[in-house]
Amino acid sequence: MPTAIAATDGAKGAKAAAAPRIRLSSHGFSIDHPDQELGEQLMANALGVADREAMDGILRQLVRASVSGGSPDEVNLSFMISMVKSIRPRDSVEAMLVAQMVSVHVMAMRCAHHLASADDLAQHDSAARALGRLARTFPAQIEALNRYRSHGEPAITVQNVSVGDGGNAIVGNVTQHARVIVSDKNPTSAARKAPKTAGSQRRRDSADAKRDAQP
């Protein structure tokens, strides 16, 4: 069963300023923090997971994705963990997706480097194709994360707004998710009622004026 990580509190919570670094060795990796329990909690918070098993799994995947020159790269890994933390995954689904996002970015930059240093046309074409696929994947991942965070509700953008007398206008695009409450489902009928009401009032005013004019 997954081992839950206790939430930090008190003096430990005050130290929760940044995720600890990961120290790589020939035997694997370890969390570089004087307090092992607090170090695990800070790392779990940064990765958006709730137990040690999930934290360990995400870290192992990021270590493998950080490989440069045949071995894991500590600088690459620190960058990837920092990017994961800045996006702030909120559950396990977001943690996995964000880990993929930062890995795709690192691989895209690696392909860009290969493309810039290609010695022949075959290497150039191979790096260019790989970079193109990764560059298309990254924005698709961002869109998937946004959809998941908004619970799949499409965004509605209102660009043209008519404002009557006494109304307040908002300049620019207004974006609202699909959960919208509409007070009048038939605005056309409401628009038809307004002129009739105004016309009836004018007729009553005219009749009153005629009665007042009679001797």
PDB file of C-alpha atoms in Angstrom:
ATOM      1  CA  MET A   1       0.000   0.000   0.000  1.00  0.00           C
ATOM      2  CA  PRO A   2       1.259   3.526  -0.688  1.00  0.00           C
ATOM      3  CA  THR A   3       2.860   5.134   2.329  1.00  0.00           C
ATOM      4  CA  ALA A   4       1.240   8.498   2.992  1.00  0.00           C
ATOM      5  CA  ILE A   5       3.525  11.409   3.746  1.00  0.00           C
ATOM      6  CA  ALA A   6       2.533  13.433   6.800  1.00  0.00           C
ATOM      7  CA  ALA A   7       1.846  17.124   6.237  1.00  0.00           C
ATOM      8  CA  THR A   8       4.398  19.548   7.610  1.00  0.00           C
ATOM      9  CA  ASP A   9       3.486  21.894  10.424  1.00  0.00           C
ATOM     10  CA  GLY A  10       5.068  24.245  12.939  1.00  0.00           C
ATOM     11  CA  ALA A  11       8.794  24.813  12.503  1.00  0.00           C
ATOM     12  CA  LYS A  12       8.987  22.291   9.678  1.00  0.00           C
ATOM     13  CA  GLY A  13       6.286  24.100   7.715  1.00  0.00           C
ATOM     14  CA  ALA A  14       8.236  27.342   8.027  1.00  0.00           C
ATOM     15  CA  LYS A  15      11.154  25.726   6.178  1.00  0.00           C
ATOM     16  CA  ALA A  16       8.992  24.783   3.161  1.00  0.00           C
ATOM     17  CA  ALA A  17      10.517  27.428   0.912  1.00  0.00           C
ATOM     18  CA  ALA A  18      11.782  25.268  -1.946  1.00  0.00           C
ATOM     19  CA  ALA A  19      12.024  21.683  -3.037  1.00  0.00           C
ATOM     20  CA  PRO A  20      15.300  20.033  -1.997  1.00  0.00           C
ATOM     21  CA  ARG A  21      17.834  19.013  -4.609  1.00  0.00           C
ATOM     22  CA  ILE A  22      18.274  15.437  -5.772  1.00  0.00           C
ATOM     23  CA  ARG A  23      21.752  14.001  -5.348  1.00  0.00           C
ATOM     24  CA  LEU A  24      22.754  11.414  -7.950  1.00  0.00           C
ATOM     25  CA  SER A  25      25.165   8.586  -7.246  1.00  0.00           C
ATOM     26  CA  SER A  26      26.256   5.301  -8.782  1.00  0.00           C
ATOM     27  CA  HIS A  27      23.606   3.562  -6.661  1.00  0.00           C
ATOM     28  CA  GLY A  28      20.724   5.797  -7.750  1.00  0.00           C
ATOM     29  CA  PHE A  29      19.526   9.061  -6.228  1.00  0.00           C
ATOM     30  CA  SER A  30      18.624  10.542  -2.865  1.00  0.00           C
ATOM     31  CA  ILE A  31      16.910  13.661  -1.537  1.00  0.00           C
ATOM     32  CA  ASP A  32      19.542  16.110  -0.343  1.00  0.00           C
ATOM     33  CA  HIS A  33      18.024  17.419   2.902  1.00  0.00           C
ATOM     34  CA  PRO A  34      19.148  17.193   6.546  1.00  0.00           C
ATOM     35  CA  ASP A  35      15.648  16.160   7.653  1.00  0.00           C
ATOM     36  CA  GLN A  36      14.628  13.109   5.638  1.00  0.00           C
ATOM     37  CA  GLU A  37      10.927  13.342   6.501  1.00  0.00           C
ATOM     38  CA  LEU A  38      10.727  17.048   5.698  1.00  0.00           C
ATOM     39  CA  GLY A  39      12.740  16.562   2.511  1.00  0.00           C
ATOM     40  CA  GLU A  40      10.290  13.931   1.286  1.00  0.00           C
ATOM     41  CA  GLN A  41       7.325  16.172   2.125  1.00  0.00           C
ATOM     42  CA  LEU A  42       8.816  19.144   0.268  1.00  0.00           C
ATOM     43  CA  MET A  43       9.590  17.001  -2.764  1.00  0.00           C
ATOM     44  CA  ALA A  44       6.099  15.437  -2.726  1.00  0.00           C
ATOM     45  CA  ASN A  45       4.565  18.924  -2.585  1.00  0.00           C
ATOM     46  CA  ALA A  46       6.688  20.063  -5.512  1.00  0.00           C
ATOM     47  CA  LEU A  47       5.664  17.060  -7.616  1.00  0.00           C
ATOM     48  CA  GLY A  48       1.974  17.207  -6.638  1.00  0.00           C
ATOM     49  CA  VAL A  49       1.807  13.665  -5.219  1.00  0.00           C
ATOM     50  CA  ALA A  50       0.603  12.365  -1.855  1.00  0.00           C
ATOM     51  CA  ASP A  51       2.763   9.323  -1.027  1.00  0.00           C
ATOM     52  CA  ARG A  52       6.356   8.101  -1.188  1.00  0.00           C
ATOM     53  CA  GLU A  53       5.725   5.504  -3.892  1.00  0.00           C
ATOM     54  CA  ALA A  54       4.298   8.074  -6.317  1.00  0.00           C
ATOM     55  CA  MET A  55       7.095  10.528  -5.485  1.00  0.00           C
ATOM     56  CA  ASP A  56       9.752   7.861  -6.033  1.00  0.00           C
ATOM     57  CA  GLY A  57       8.201   6.808  -9.349  1.00  0.00           C
ATOM     58  CA  ILE A  58       7.980  10.349 -10.752  1.00  0.00           C
ATOM     59  CA  LEU A  59      11.544  11.093  -9.639  1.00  0.00           C
ATOM     60  CA  ARG A  60      12.891   7.925 -11.309  1.00  0.00           C
ATOM     61  CA  GLN A  61      11.179   8.879 -14.557  1.00  0.00           C
ATOM     62  CA  LEU A  62      12.568  12.425 -14.408  1.00  0.00           C
ATOM     63  CA  VAL A  63      16.073  11.062 -13.668  1.00  0.00           C
ATOM     64  CA  ARG A  64      15.912   8.869 -16.783  1.00  0.00           C
ATOM     65  CA  ALA A  65      14.590  11.754 -18.885  1.00  0.00           C
ATOM     66  CA  SER A  66      17.467  13.962 -17.712  1.00  0.00           C
ATOM     67  CA  VAL A  67      20.106  11.655 -19.221  1.00  0.00           C
ATOM     68  CA  SER A  68      22.760  13.528 -21.177  1.00  0.00           C
ATOM     69  CA  GLY A  69      25.837  11.872 -22.633  1.00  0.00           C
ATOM     70  CA  GLY A  70      24.728   8.448 -21.455  1.00  0.00           C
ATOM     71  CA  SER A  71      24.190   9.265 -17.772  1.00  0.00           C
ATOM     72  CA  PRO A  72      21.671  11.267 -15.706  1.00  0.00           C
ATOM     73  CA  ASP A  73      22.474  14.964 -15.509  1.00  0.00           C
ATOM     74  CA  GLU A  74      22.022  16.648 -12.119  1.00  0.00           C
ATOM     75  CA  VAL A  75      21.658  20.133 -13.637  1.00  0.00           C
ATOM     76  CA  ASN A  76      19.019  18.906 -16.088  1.00  0.00           C
ATOM     77  CA  LEU A  77      17.173  17.138 -13.282  1.00  0.00           C
ATOM     78  CA  SER A  78      17.175  20.212 -11.029  1.00  0.00           C
ATOM     79  CA  PHE A  79      15.781  22.278 -13.902  1.00  0.00           C
ATOM     80  CA  MET A  80      13.010  19.749 -14.568  1.00  0.00           C
ATOM     81  CA  ILE A  81      11.979  19.553 -10.906  1.00  0.00           C
ATOM     82  CA  SER A  82      11.966  23.355 -10.724  1.00  0.00           C
ATOM     83  CA  MET A  83       9.681  23.550 -13.789  1.00  0.00           C
ATOM     84  CA  VAL A  84       7.318  20.936 -12.327  1.00  0.00           C
ATOM     85  CA  LYS A  85       7.110  22.924  -9.111  1.00  0.00           C
ATOM     86  CA  SER A  86       6.413  26.213 -10.955  1.00  0.00           C
ATOM     87  CA  ILE A  87       3.424  24.640 -12.797  1.00  0.00           C
ATOM     88  CA  ARG A  88       2.080  23.380  -9.444  1.00  0.00           C
ATOM     89  CA  PRO A  89       0.423  20.025 -10.214  1.00  0.00           C
ATOM     90  CA  ARG A  90      -2.503  19.454  -7.861  1.00  0.00           C
ATOM     91  CA  ASP A  91      -3.051  15.678  -8.101  1.00  0.00           C
ATOM     92  CA  SER A  92      -1.536  12.522  -9.572  1.00  0.00           C
ATOM     93  CA  VAL A  93      -2.980  13.073 -13.051  1.00  0.00           C
ATOM     94  CA  GLU A  94      -1.507  16.560 -13.243  1.00  0.00           C
ATOM     95  CA  ALA A  95       1.788  15.276 -11.802  1.00  0.00           C
ATOM     96  CA  MET A  96       2.142  12.714 -14.604  1.00  0.00           C
ATOM     97  CA  LEU A  97       1.142  15.181 -17.306  1.00  0.00           C
ATOM     98  CA  VAL A  98       3.474  17.909 -16.038  1.00  0.00           C
ATOM     99  CA  ALA A  99       6.355  15.401 -15.825  1.00  0.00           C
ATOM    100  CA  GLN A 100       5.710  14.569 -19.489  1.00  0.00           C
ATOM    101  CA  MET A 101       5.610  18.259 -20.377  1.00  0.00           C
ATOM    102  CA  VAL A 102       9.000  19.076 -18.876  1.00  0.00           C
ATOM    103  CA  SER A 103      10.496  15.902 -20.385  1.00  0.00           C
ATOM    104  CA  VAL A 104       9.185  16.830 -23.837  1.00  0.00           C
ATOM    105  CA  HIS A 105      10.654  20.318 -23.458  1.00  0.00           C
ATOM    106  CA  VAL A 106      14.079  18.932 -22.500  1.00  0.00           C
ATOM    107  CA  MET A 107      14.028  16.517 -25.449  1.00  0.00           C
ATOM    108  CA  ALA A 108      12.942  19.305 -27.802  1.00  0.00           C
ATOM    109  CA  MET A 109      15.869  21.464 -26.704  1.00  0.00           C
ATOM    110  CA  ARG A 110      18.178  18.465 -27.168  1.00  0.00           C
ATOM    111  CA  CYS A 111      16.880  18.021 -30.703  1.00  0.00           C
ATOM    112  CA  ALA A 112      17.365  21.741 -31.338  1.00  0.00           C
ATOM    113  CA  HIS A 113      21.000  21.356 -30.279  1.00  0.00           C
ATOM    114  CA  HIS A 114      21.446  18.353 -32.605  1.00  0.00           C
ATOM    115  CA  LEU A 115      19.849  20.334 -35.424  1.00  0.00           C
ATOM    116  CA  ALA A 116      22.203  23.274 -34.885  1.00  0.00           C
ATOM    117  CA  SER A 117      25.276  21.016 -34.873  1.00  0.00           C
ATOM    118  CA  ALA A 118      24.215  18.610 -37.650  1.00  0.00           C
ATOM    119  CA  ASP A 119      27.134  17.649 -39.939  1.00  0.00           C
ATOM    120  CA  ASP A 120      25.167  16.269 -42.875  1.00  0.00           C
ATOM    121  CA  LEU A 121      21.710  16.416 -44.446  1.00  0.00           C
ATOM    122  CA  ALA A 122      20.534  13.115 -42.895  1.00  0.00           C
ATOM    123  CA  GLN A 123      21.296  14.284 -39.360  1.00  0.00           C
ATOM    124  CA  HIS A 124      19.719  17.663 -40.116  1.00  0.00           C
ATOM    125  CA  ASP A 125      16.481  16.115 -41.412  1.00  0.00           C
ATOM    126  CA  SER A 126      16.252  13.609 -38.540  1.00  0.00           C
ATOM    127  CA  ALA A 127      16.711  16.307 -35.889  1.00  0.00           C
ATOM    128  CA  ALA A 128      14.301  18.657 -37.675  1.00  0.00           C
ATOM    129  CA  ARG A 129      11.540  16.020 -37.814  1.00  0.00           C
ATOM    130  CA  ALA A 130      11.978  15.087 -34.168  1.00  0.00           C
ATOM    131  CA  LEU A 131      11.995  18.730 -33.104  1.00  0.00           C
ATOM    132  CA  GLY A 132       8.822  19.409 -35.114  1.00  0.00           C
ATOM    133  CA  ARG A 133       6.940  16.535 -33.479  1.00  0.00           C
ATOM    134  CA  LEU A 134       8.016  17.547 -29.988  1.00  0.00           C
ATOM    135  CA  ALA A 135       7.206  21.208 -30.635  1.00  0.00           C
ATOM    136  CA  ARG A 136       3.652  20.210 -31.656  1.00  0.00           C
ATOM    137  CA  THR A 137       3.256  17.902 -28.673  1.00  0.00           C
ATOM    138  CA  PHE A 138       4.095  20.521 -26.055  1.00  0.00           C
ATOM    139  CA  PRO A 139       1.193  22.964 -26.736  1.00  0.00           C
ATOM    140  CA  ALA A 140      -1.169  19.968 -26.969  1.00  0.00           C
ATOM    141  CA  GLN A 141      -0.065  18.973 -23.463  1.00  0.00           C
ATOM    142  CA  ILE A 142      -0.683  22.517 -22.203  1.00  0.00           C
ATOM    143  CA  GLU A 143      -4.187  22.407 -23.673  1.00  0.00           C
ATOM    144  CA  ALA A 144      -4.842  19.018 -22.076  1.00  0.00           C
ATOM    145  CA  LEU A 145      -3.743  20.360 -18.676  1.00  0.00           C
ATOM    146  CA  ASN A 146      -5.975  23.426 -19.037  1.00  0.00           C
ATOM    147  CA  ARG A 147      -8.965  21.250 -20.002  1.00  0.00           C
ATOM    148  CA  TYR A 148      -8.379  18.944 -17.046  1.00  0.00           C
ATOM    149  CA  ARG A 149      -8.089  21.854 -14.627  1.00  0.00           C
ATOM    150  CA  SER A 150     -11.323  23.390 -15.921  1.00  0.00           C
ATOM    151  CA  HIS A 151     -13.105  19.993 -15.664  1.00  0.00           C
ATOM    152  CA  GLY A 152     -13.553  19.814 -19.433  1.00  0.00           C
ATOM    153  CA  GLU A 153     -15.687  22.942 -19.685  1.00  0.00           C
ATOM    154  CA  PRO A 154     -15.031  24.834 -22.942  1.00  0.00           C
ATOM    155  CA  ALA A 155     -14.199  28.500 -22.659  1.00  0.00           C
ATOM    156  CA  ILE A 156     -16.547  31.034 -24.268  1.00  0.00           C
ATOM    157  CA  THR A 157     -15.021  34.285 -25.527  1.00  0.00           C
ATOM    158  CA  VAL A 158     -17.347  37.271 -25.980  1.00  0.00           C
ATOM    159  CA  GLN A 159     -15.911  39.841 -28.389  1.00  0.00           C
ATOM    160  CA  ASN A 160     -18.846  42.127 -29.283  1.00  0.00           C
ATOM    161  CA  VAL A 161     -21.057  43.514 -26.532  1.00  0.00           C
ATOM    162  CA  SER A 162     -23.866  46.074 -26.996  1.00  0.00           C
ATOM    163  CA  VAL A 163     -24.373  48.355 -24.003  1.00  0.00           C
ATOM    164  CA  GLY A 164     -27.536  50.442 -23.518  1.00  0.00           C
ATOM    165  CA  ASP A 165     -27.978  53.737 -21.679  1.00  0.00           C
ATOM    166  CA  GLY A 166     -26.725  53.575 -18.125  1.00  0.00           C
ATOM    167  CA  GLY A 167     -24.758  50.360 -18.731  1.00  0.00           C
ATOM    168  CA  ASN A 168     -21.086  49.656 -18.046  1.00  0.00           C
ATOM    169  CA  ALA A 169     -18.891  48.387 -20.862  1.00  0.00           C
ATOM    170  CA  ILE A 170     -15.801  46.173 -20.555  1.00  0.00           C
ATOM    171  CA  VAL A 171     -13.120  46.921 -23.139  1.00  0.00           C
ATOM    172  CA  GLY A 172     -11.421  43.759 -24.456  1.00  0.00           C
ATOM    173  CA  ASN A 173     -12.278  40.085 -24.697  1.00  0.00           C
ATOM    174  CA  VAL A 174     -14.275  38.517 -21.876  1.00  0.00           C
ATOM    175  CA  THR A 175     -13.733  34.777 -21.357  1.00  0.00           C
ATOM    176  CA  GLN A 176     -16.144  32.746 -19.259  1.00  0.00           C
ATOM    177  CA  HIS A 177     -16.432  28.994 -18.831  1.00  0.00           C
ATOM    178  CA  ALA A 178     -19.600  27.251 -19.920  1.00  0.00           C
ATOM    179  CA  ARG A 179     -21.203  27.298 -16.461  1.00  0.00           C
ATOM    180  CA  VAL A 180     -23.298  30.413 -17.103  1.00  0.00           C
ATOM    181  CA  ILE A 181     -26.724  31.287 -15.626  1.00  0.00           C
ATOM    182  CA  VAL A 182     -29.061  33.049 -18.075  1.00  0.00           C
ATOM    183  CA  SER A 183     -31.910  34.983 -16.488  1.00  0.00           C
ATOM    184  CA  ASP A 184     -34.051  35.269 -19.642  1.00  0.00           C
ATOM    185  CA  LYS A 185     -33.880  32.378 -22.085  1.00  0.00           C
ATOM    186  CA  ASN A 186     -35.657  34.406 -24.787  1.00  0.00           C
ATOM    187  CA  PRO A 187     -34.041  37.847 -25.014  1.00  0.00           C
ATOM    188  CA  THR A 188     -35.998  38.605 -28.217  1.00  0.00           C
ATOM    189  CA  SER A 189     -39.303  38.443 -26.359  1.00  0.00           C
ATOM    190  CA  ALA A 190     -37.939  40.761 -23.698  1.00  0.00           C
ATOM    191  CA  ALA A 191     -36.840  43.226 -26.384  1.00  0.00           C
ATOM    192  CA  ARG A 192     -40.335  43.150 -27.902  1.00  0.00           C
ATOM    193  CA  LYS A 193     -41.941  43.931 -24.555  1.00  0.00           C
ATOM    194  CA  ALA A 194     -39.925  47.100 -23.985  1.00  0.00           C
ATOM    195  CA  PRO A 195     -41.269  49.167 -26.941  1.00  0.00           C
ATOM    196  CA  LYS A 196     -44.847  48.133 -26.143  1.00  0.00           C
ATOM    197  CA  THR A 197     -44.517  49.329 -22.584  1.00  0.00           C
ATOM    198  CA  ALA A 198     -43.053  52.653 -23.706  1.00  0.00           C
ATOM    199  CA  GLY A 199     -45.803  53.098 -26.344  1.00  0.00           C
ATOM    200  CA  SER A 200     -48.572  52.414 -23.837  1.00  0.00           C
ATOM    201  CA  GLN A 201     -47.128  55.007 -21.489  1.00  0.00           C
ATOM    202  CA  ARG A 202     -47.007  57.612 -24.267  1.00  0.00           C
ATOM    203  CA  ARG A 203     -50.666  56.954 -25.203  1.00  0.00           C
ATOM    204  CA  ARG A 204     -51.743  57.366 -21.594  1.00  0.00           C
ATOM    205  CA  ASP A 205     -49.810  60.618 -21.315  1.00  0.00           C
ATOM    206  CA  SER A 206     -51.469  61.937 -24.520  1.00  0.00           C
ATOM    207  CA  ALA A 207     -54.963  61.074 -23.246  1.00  0.00           C
ATOM    208  CA  ASP A 208     -54.297  62.837 -19.948  1.00  0.00           C
ATOM    209  CA  ALA A 209     -53.100  65.945 -21.794  1.00  0.00           C
ATOM    210  CA  LYS A 210     -56.299  66.049 -23.898  1.00  0.00           C
ATOM    211  CA  ARG A 211     -58.523  65.831 -20.816  1.00  0.00           C
ATOM    212  CA  ASP A 212     -56.619  68.642 -19.166  1.00  0.00           C
ATOM    213  CA  ALA A 213     -57.022  70.810 -22.300  1.00  0.00           C
ATOM    214  CA  GLN A 214     -60.829  70.452 -22.381  1.00  0.00           C
ATOM    215  CA  PRO A 215     -62.815  73.356 -20.702  1.00  0.00           C
TER     216      PRO A 215
END
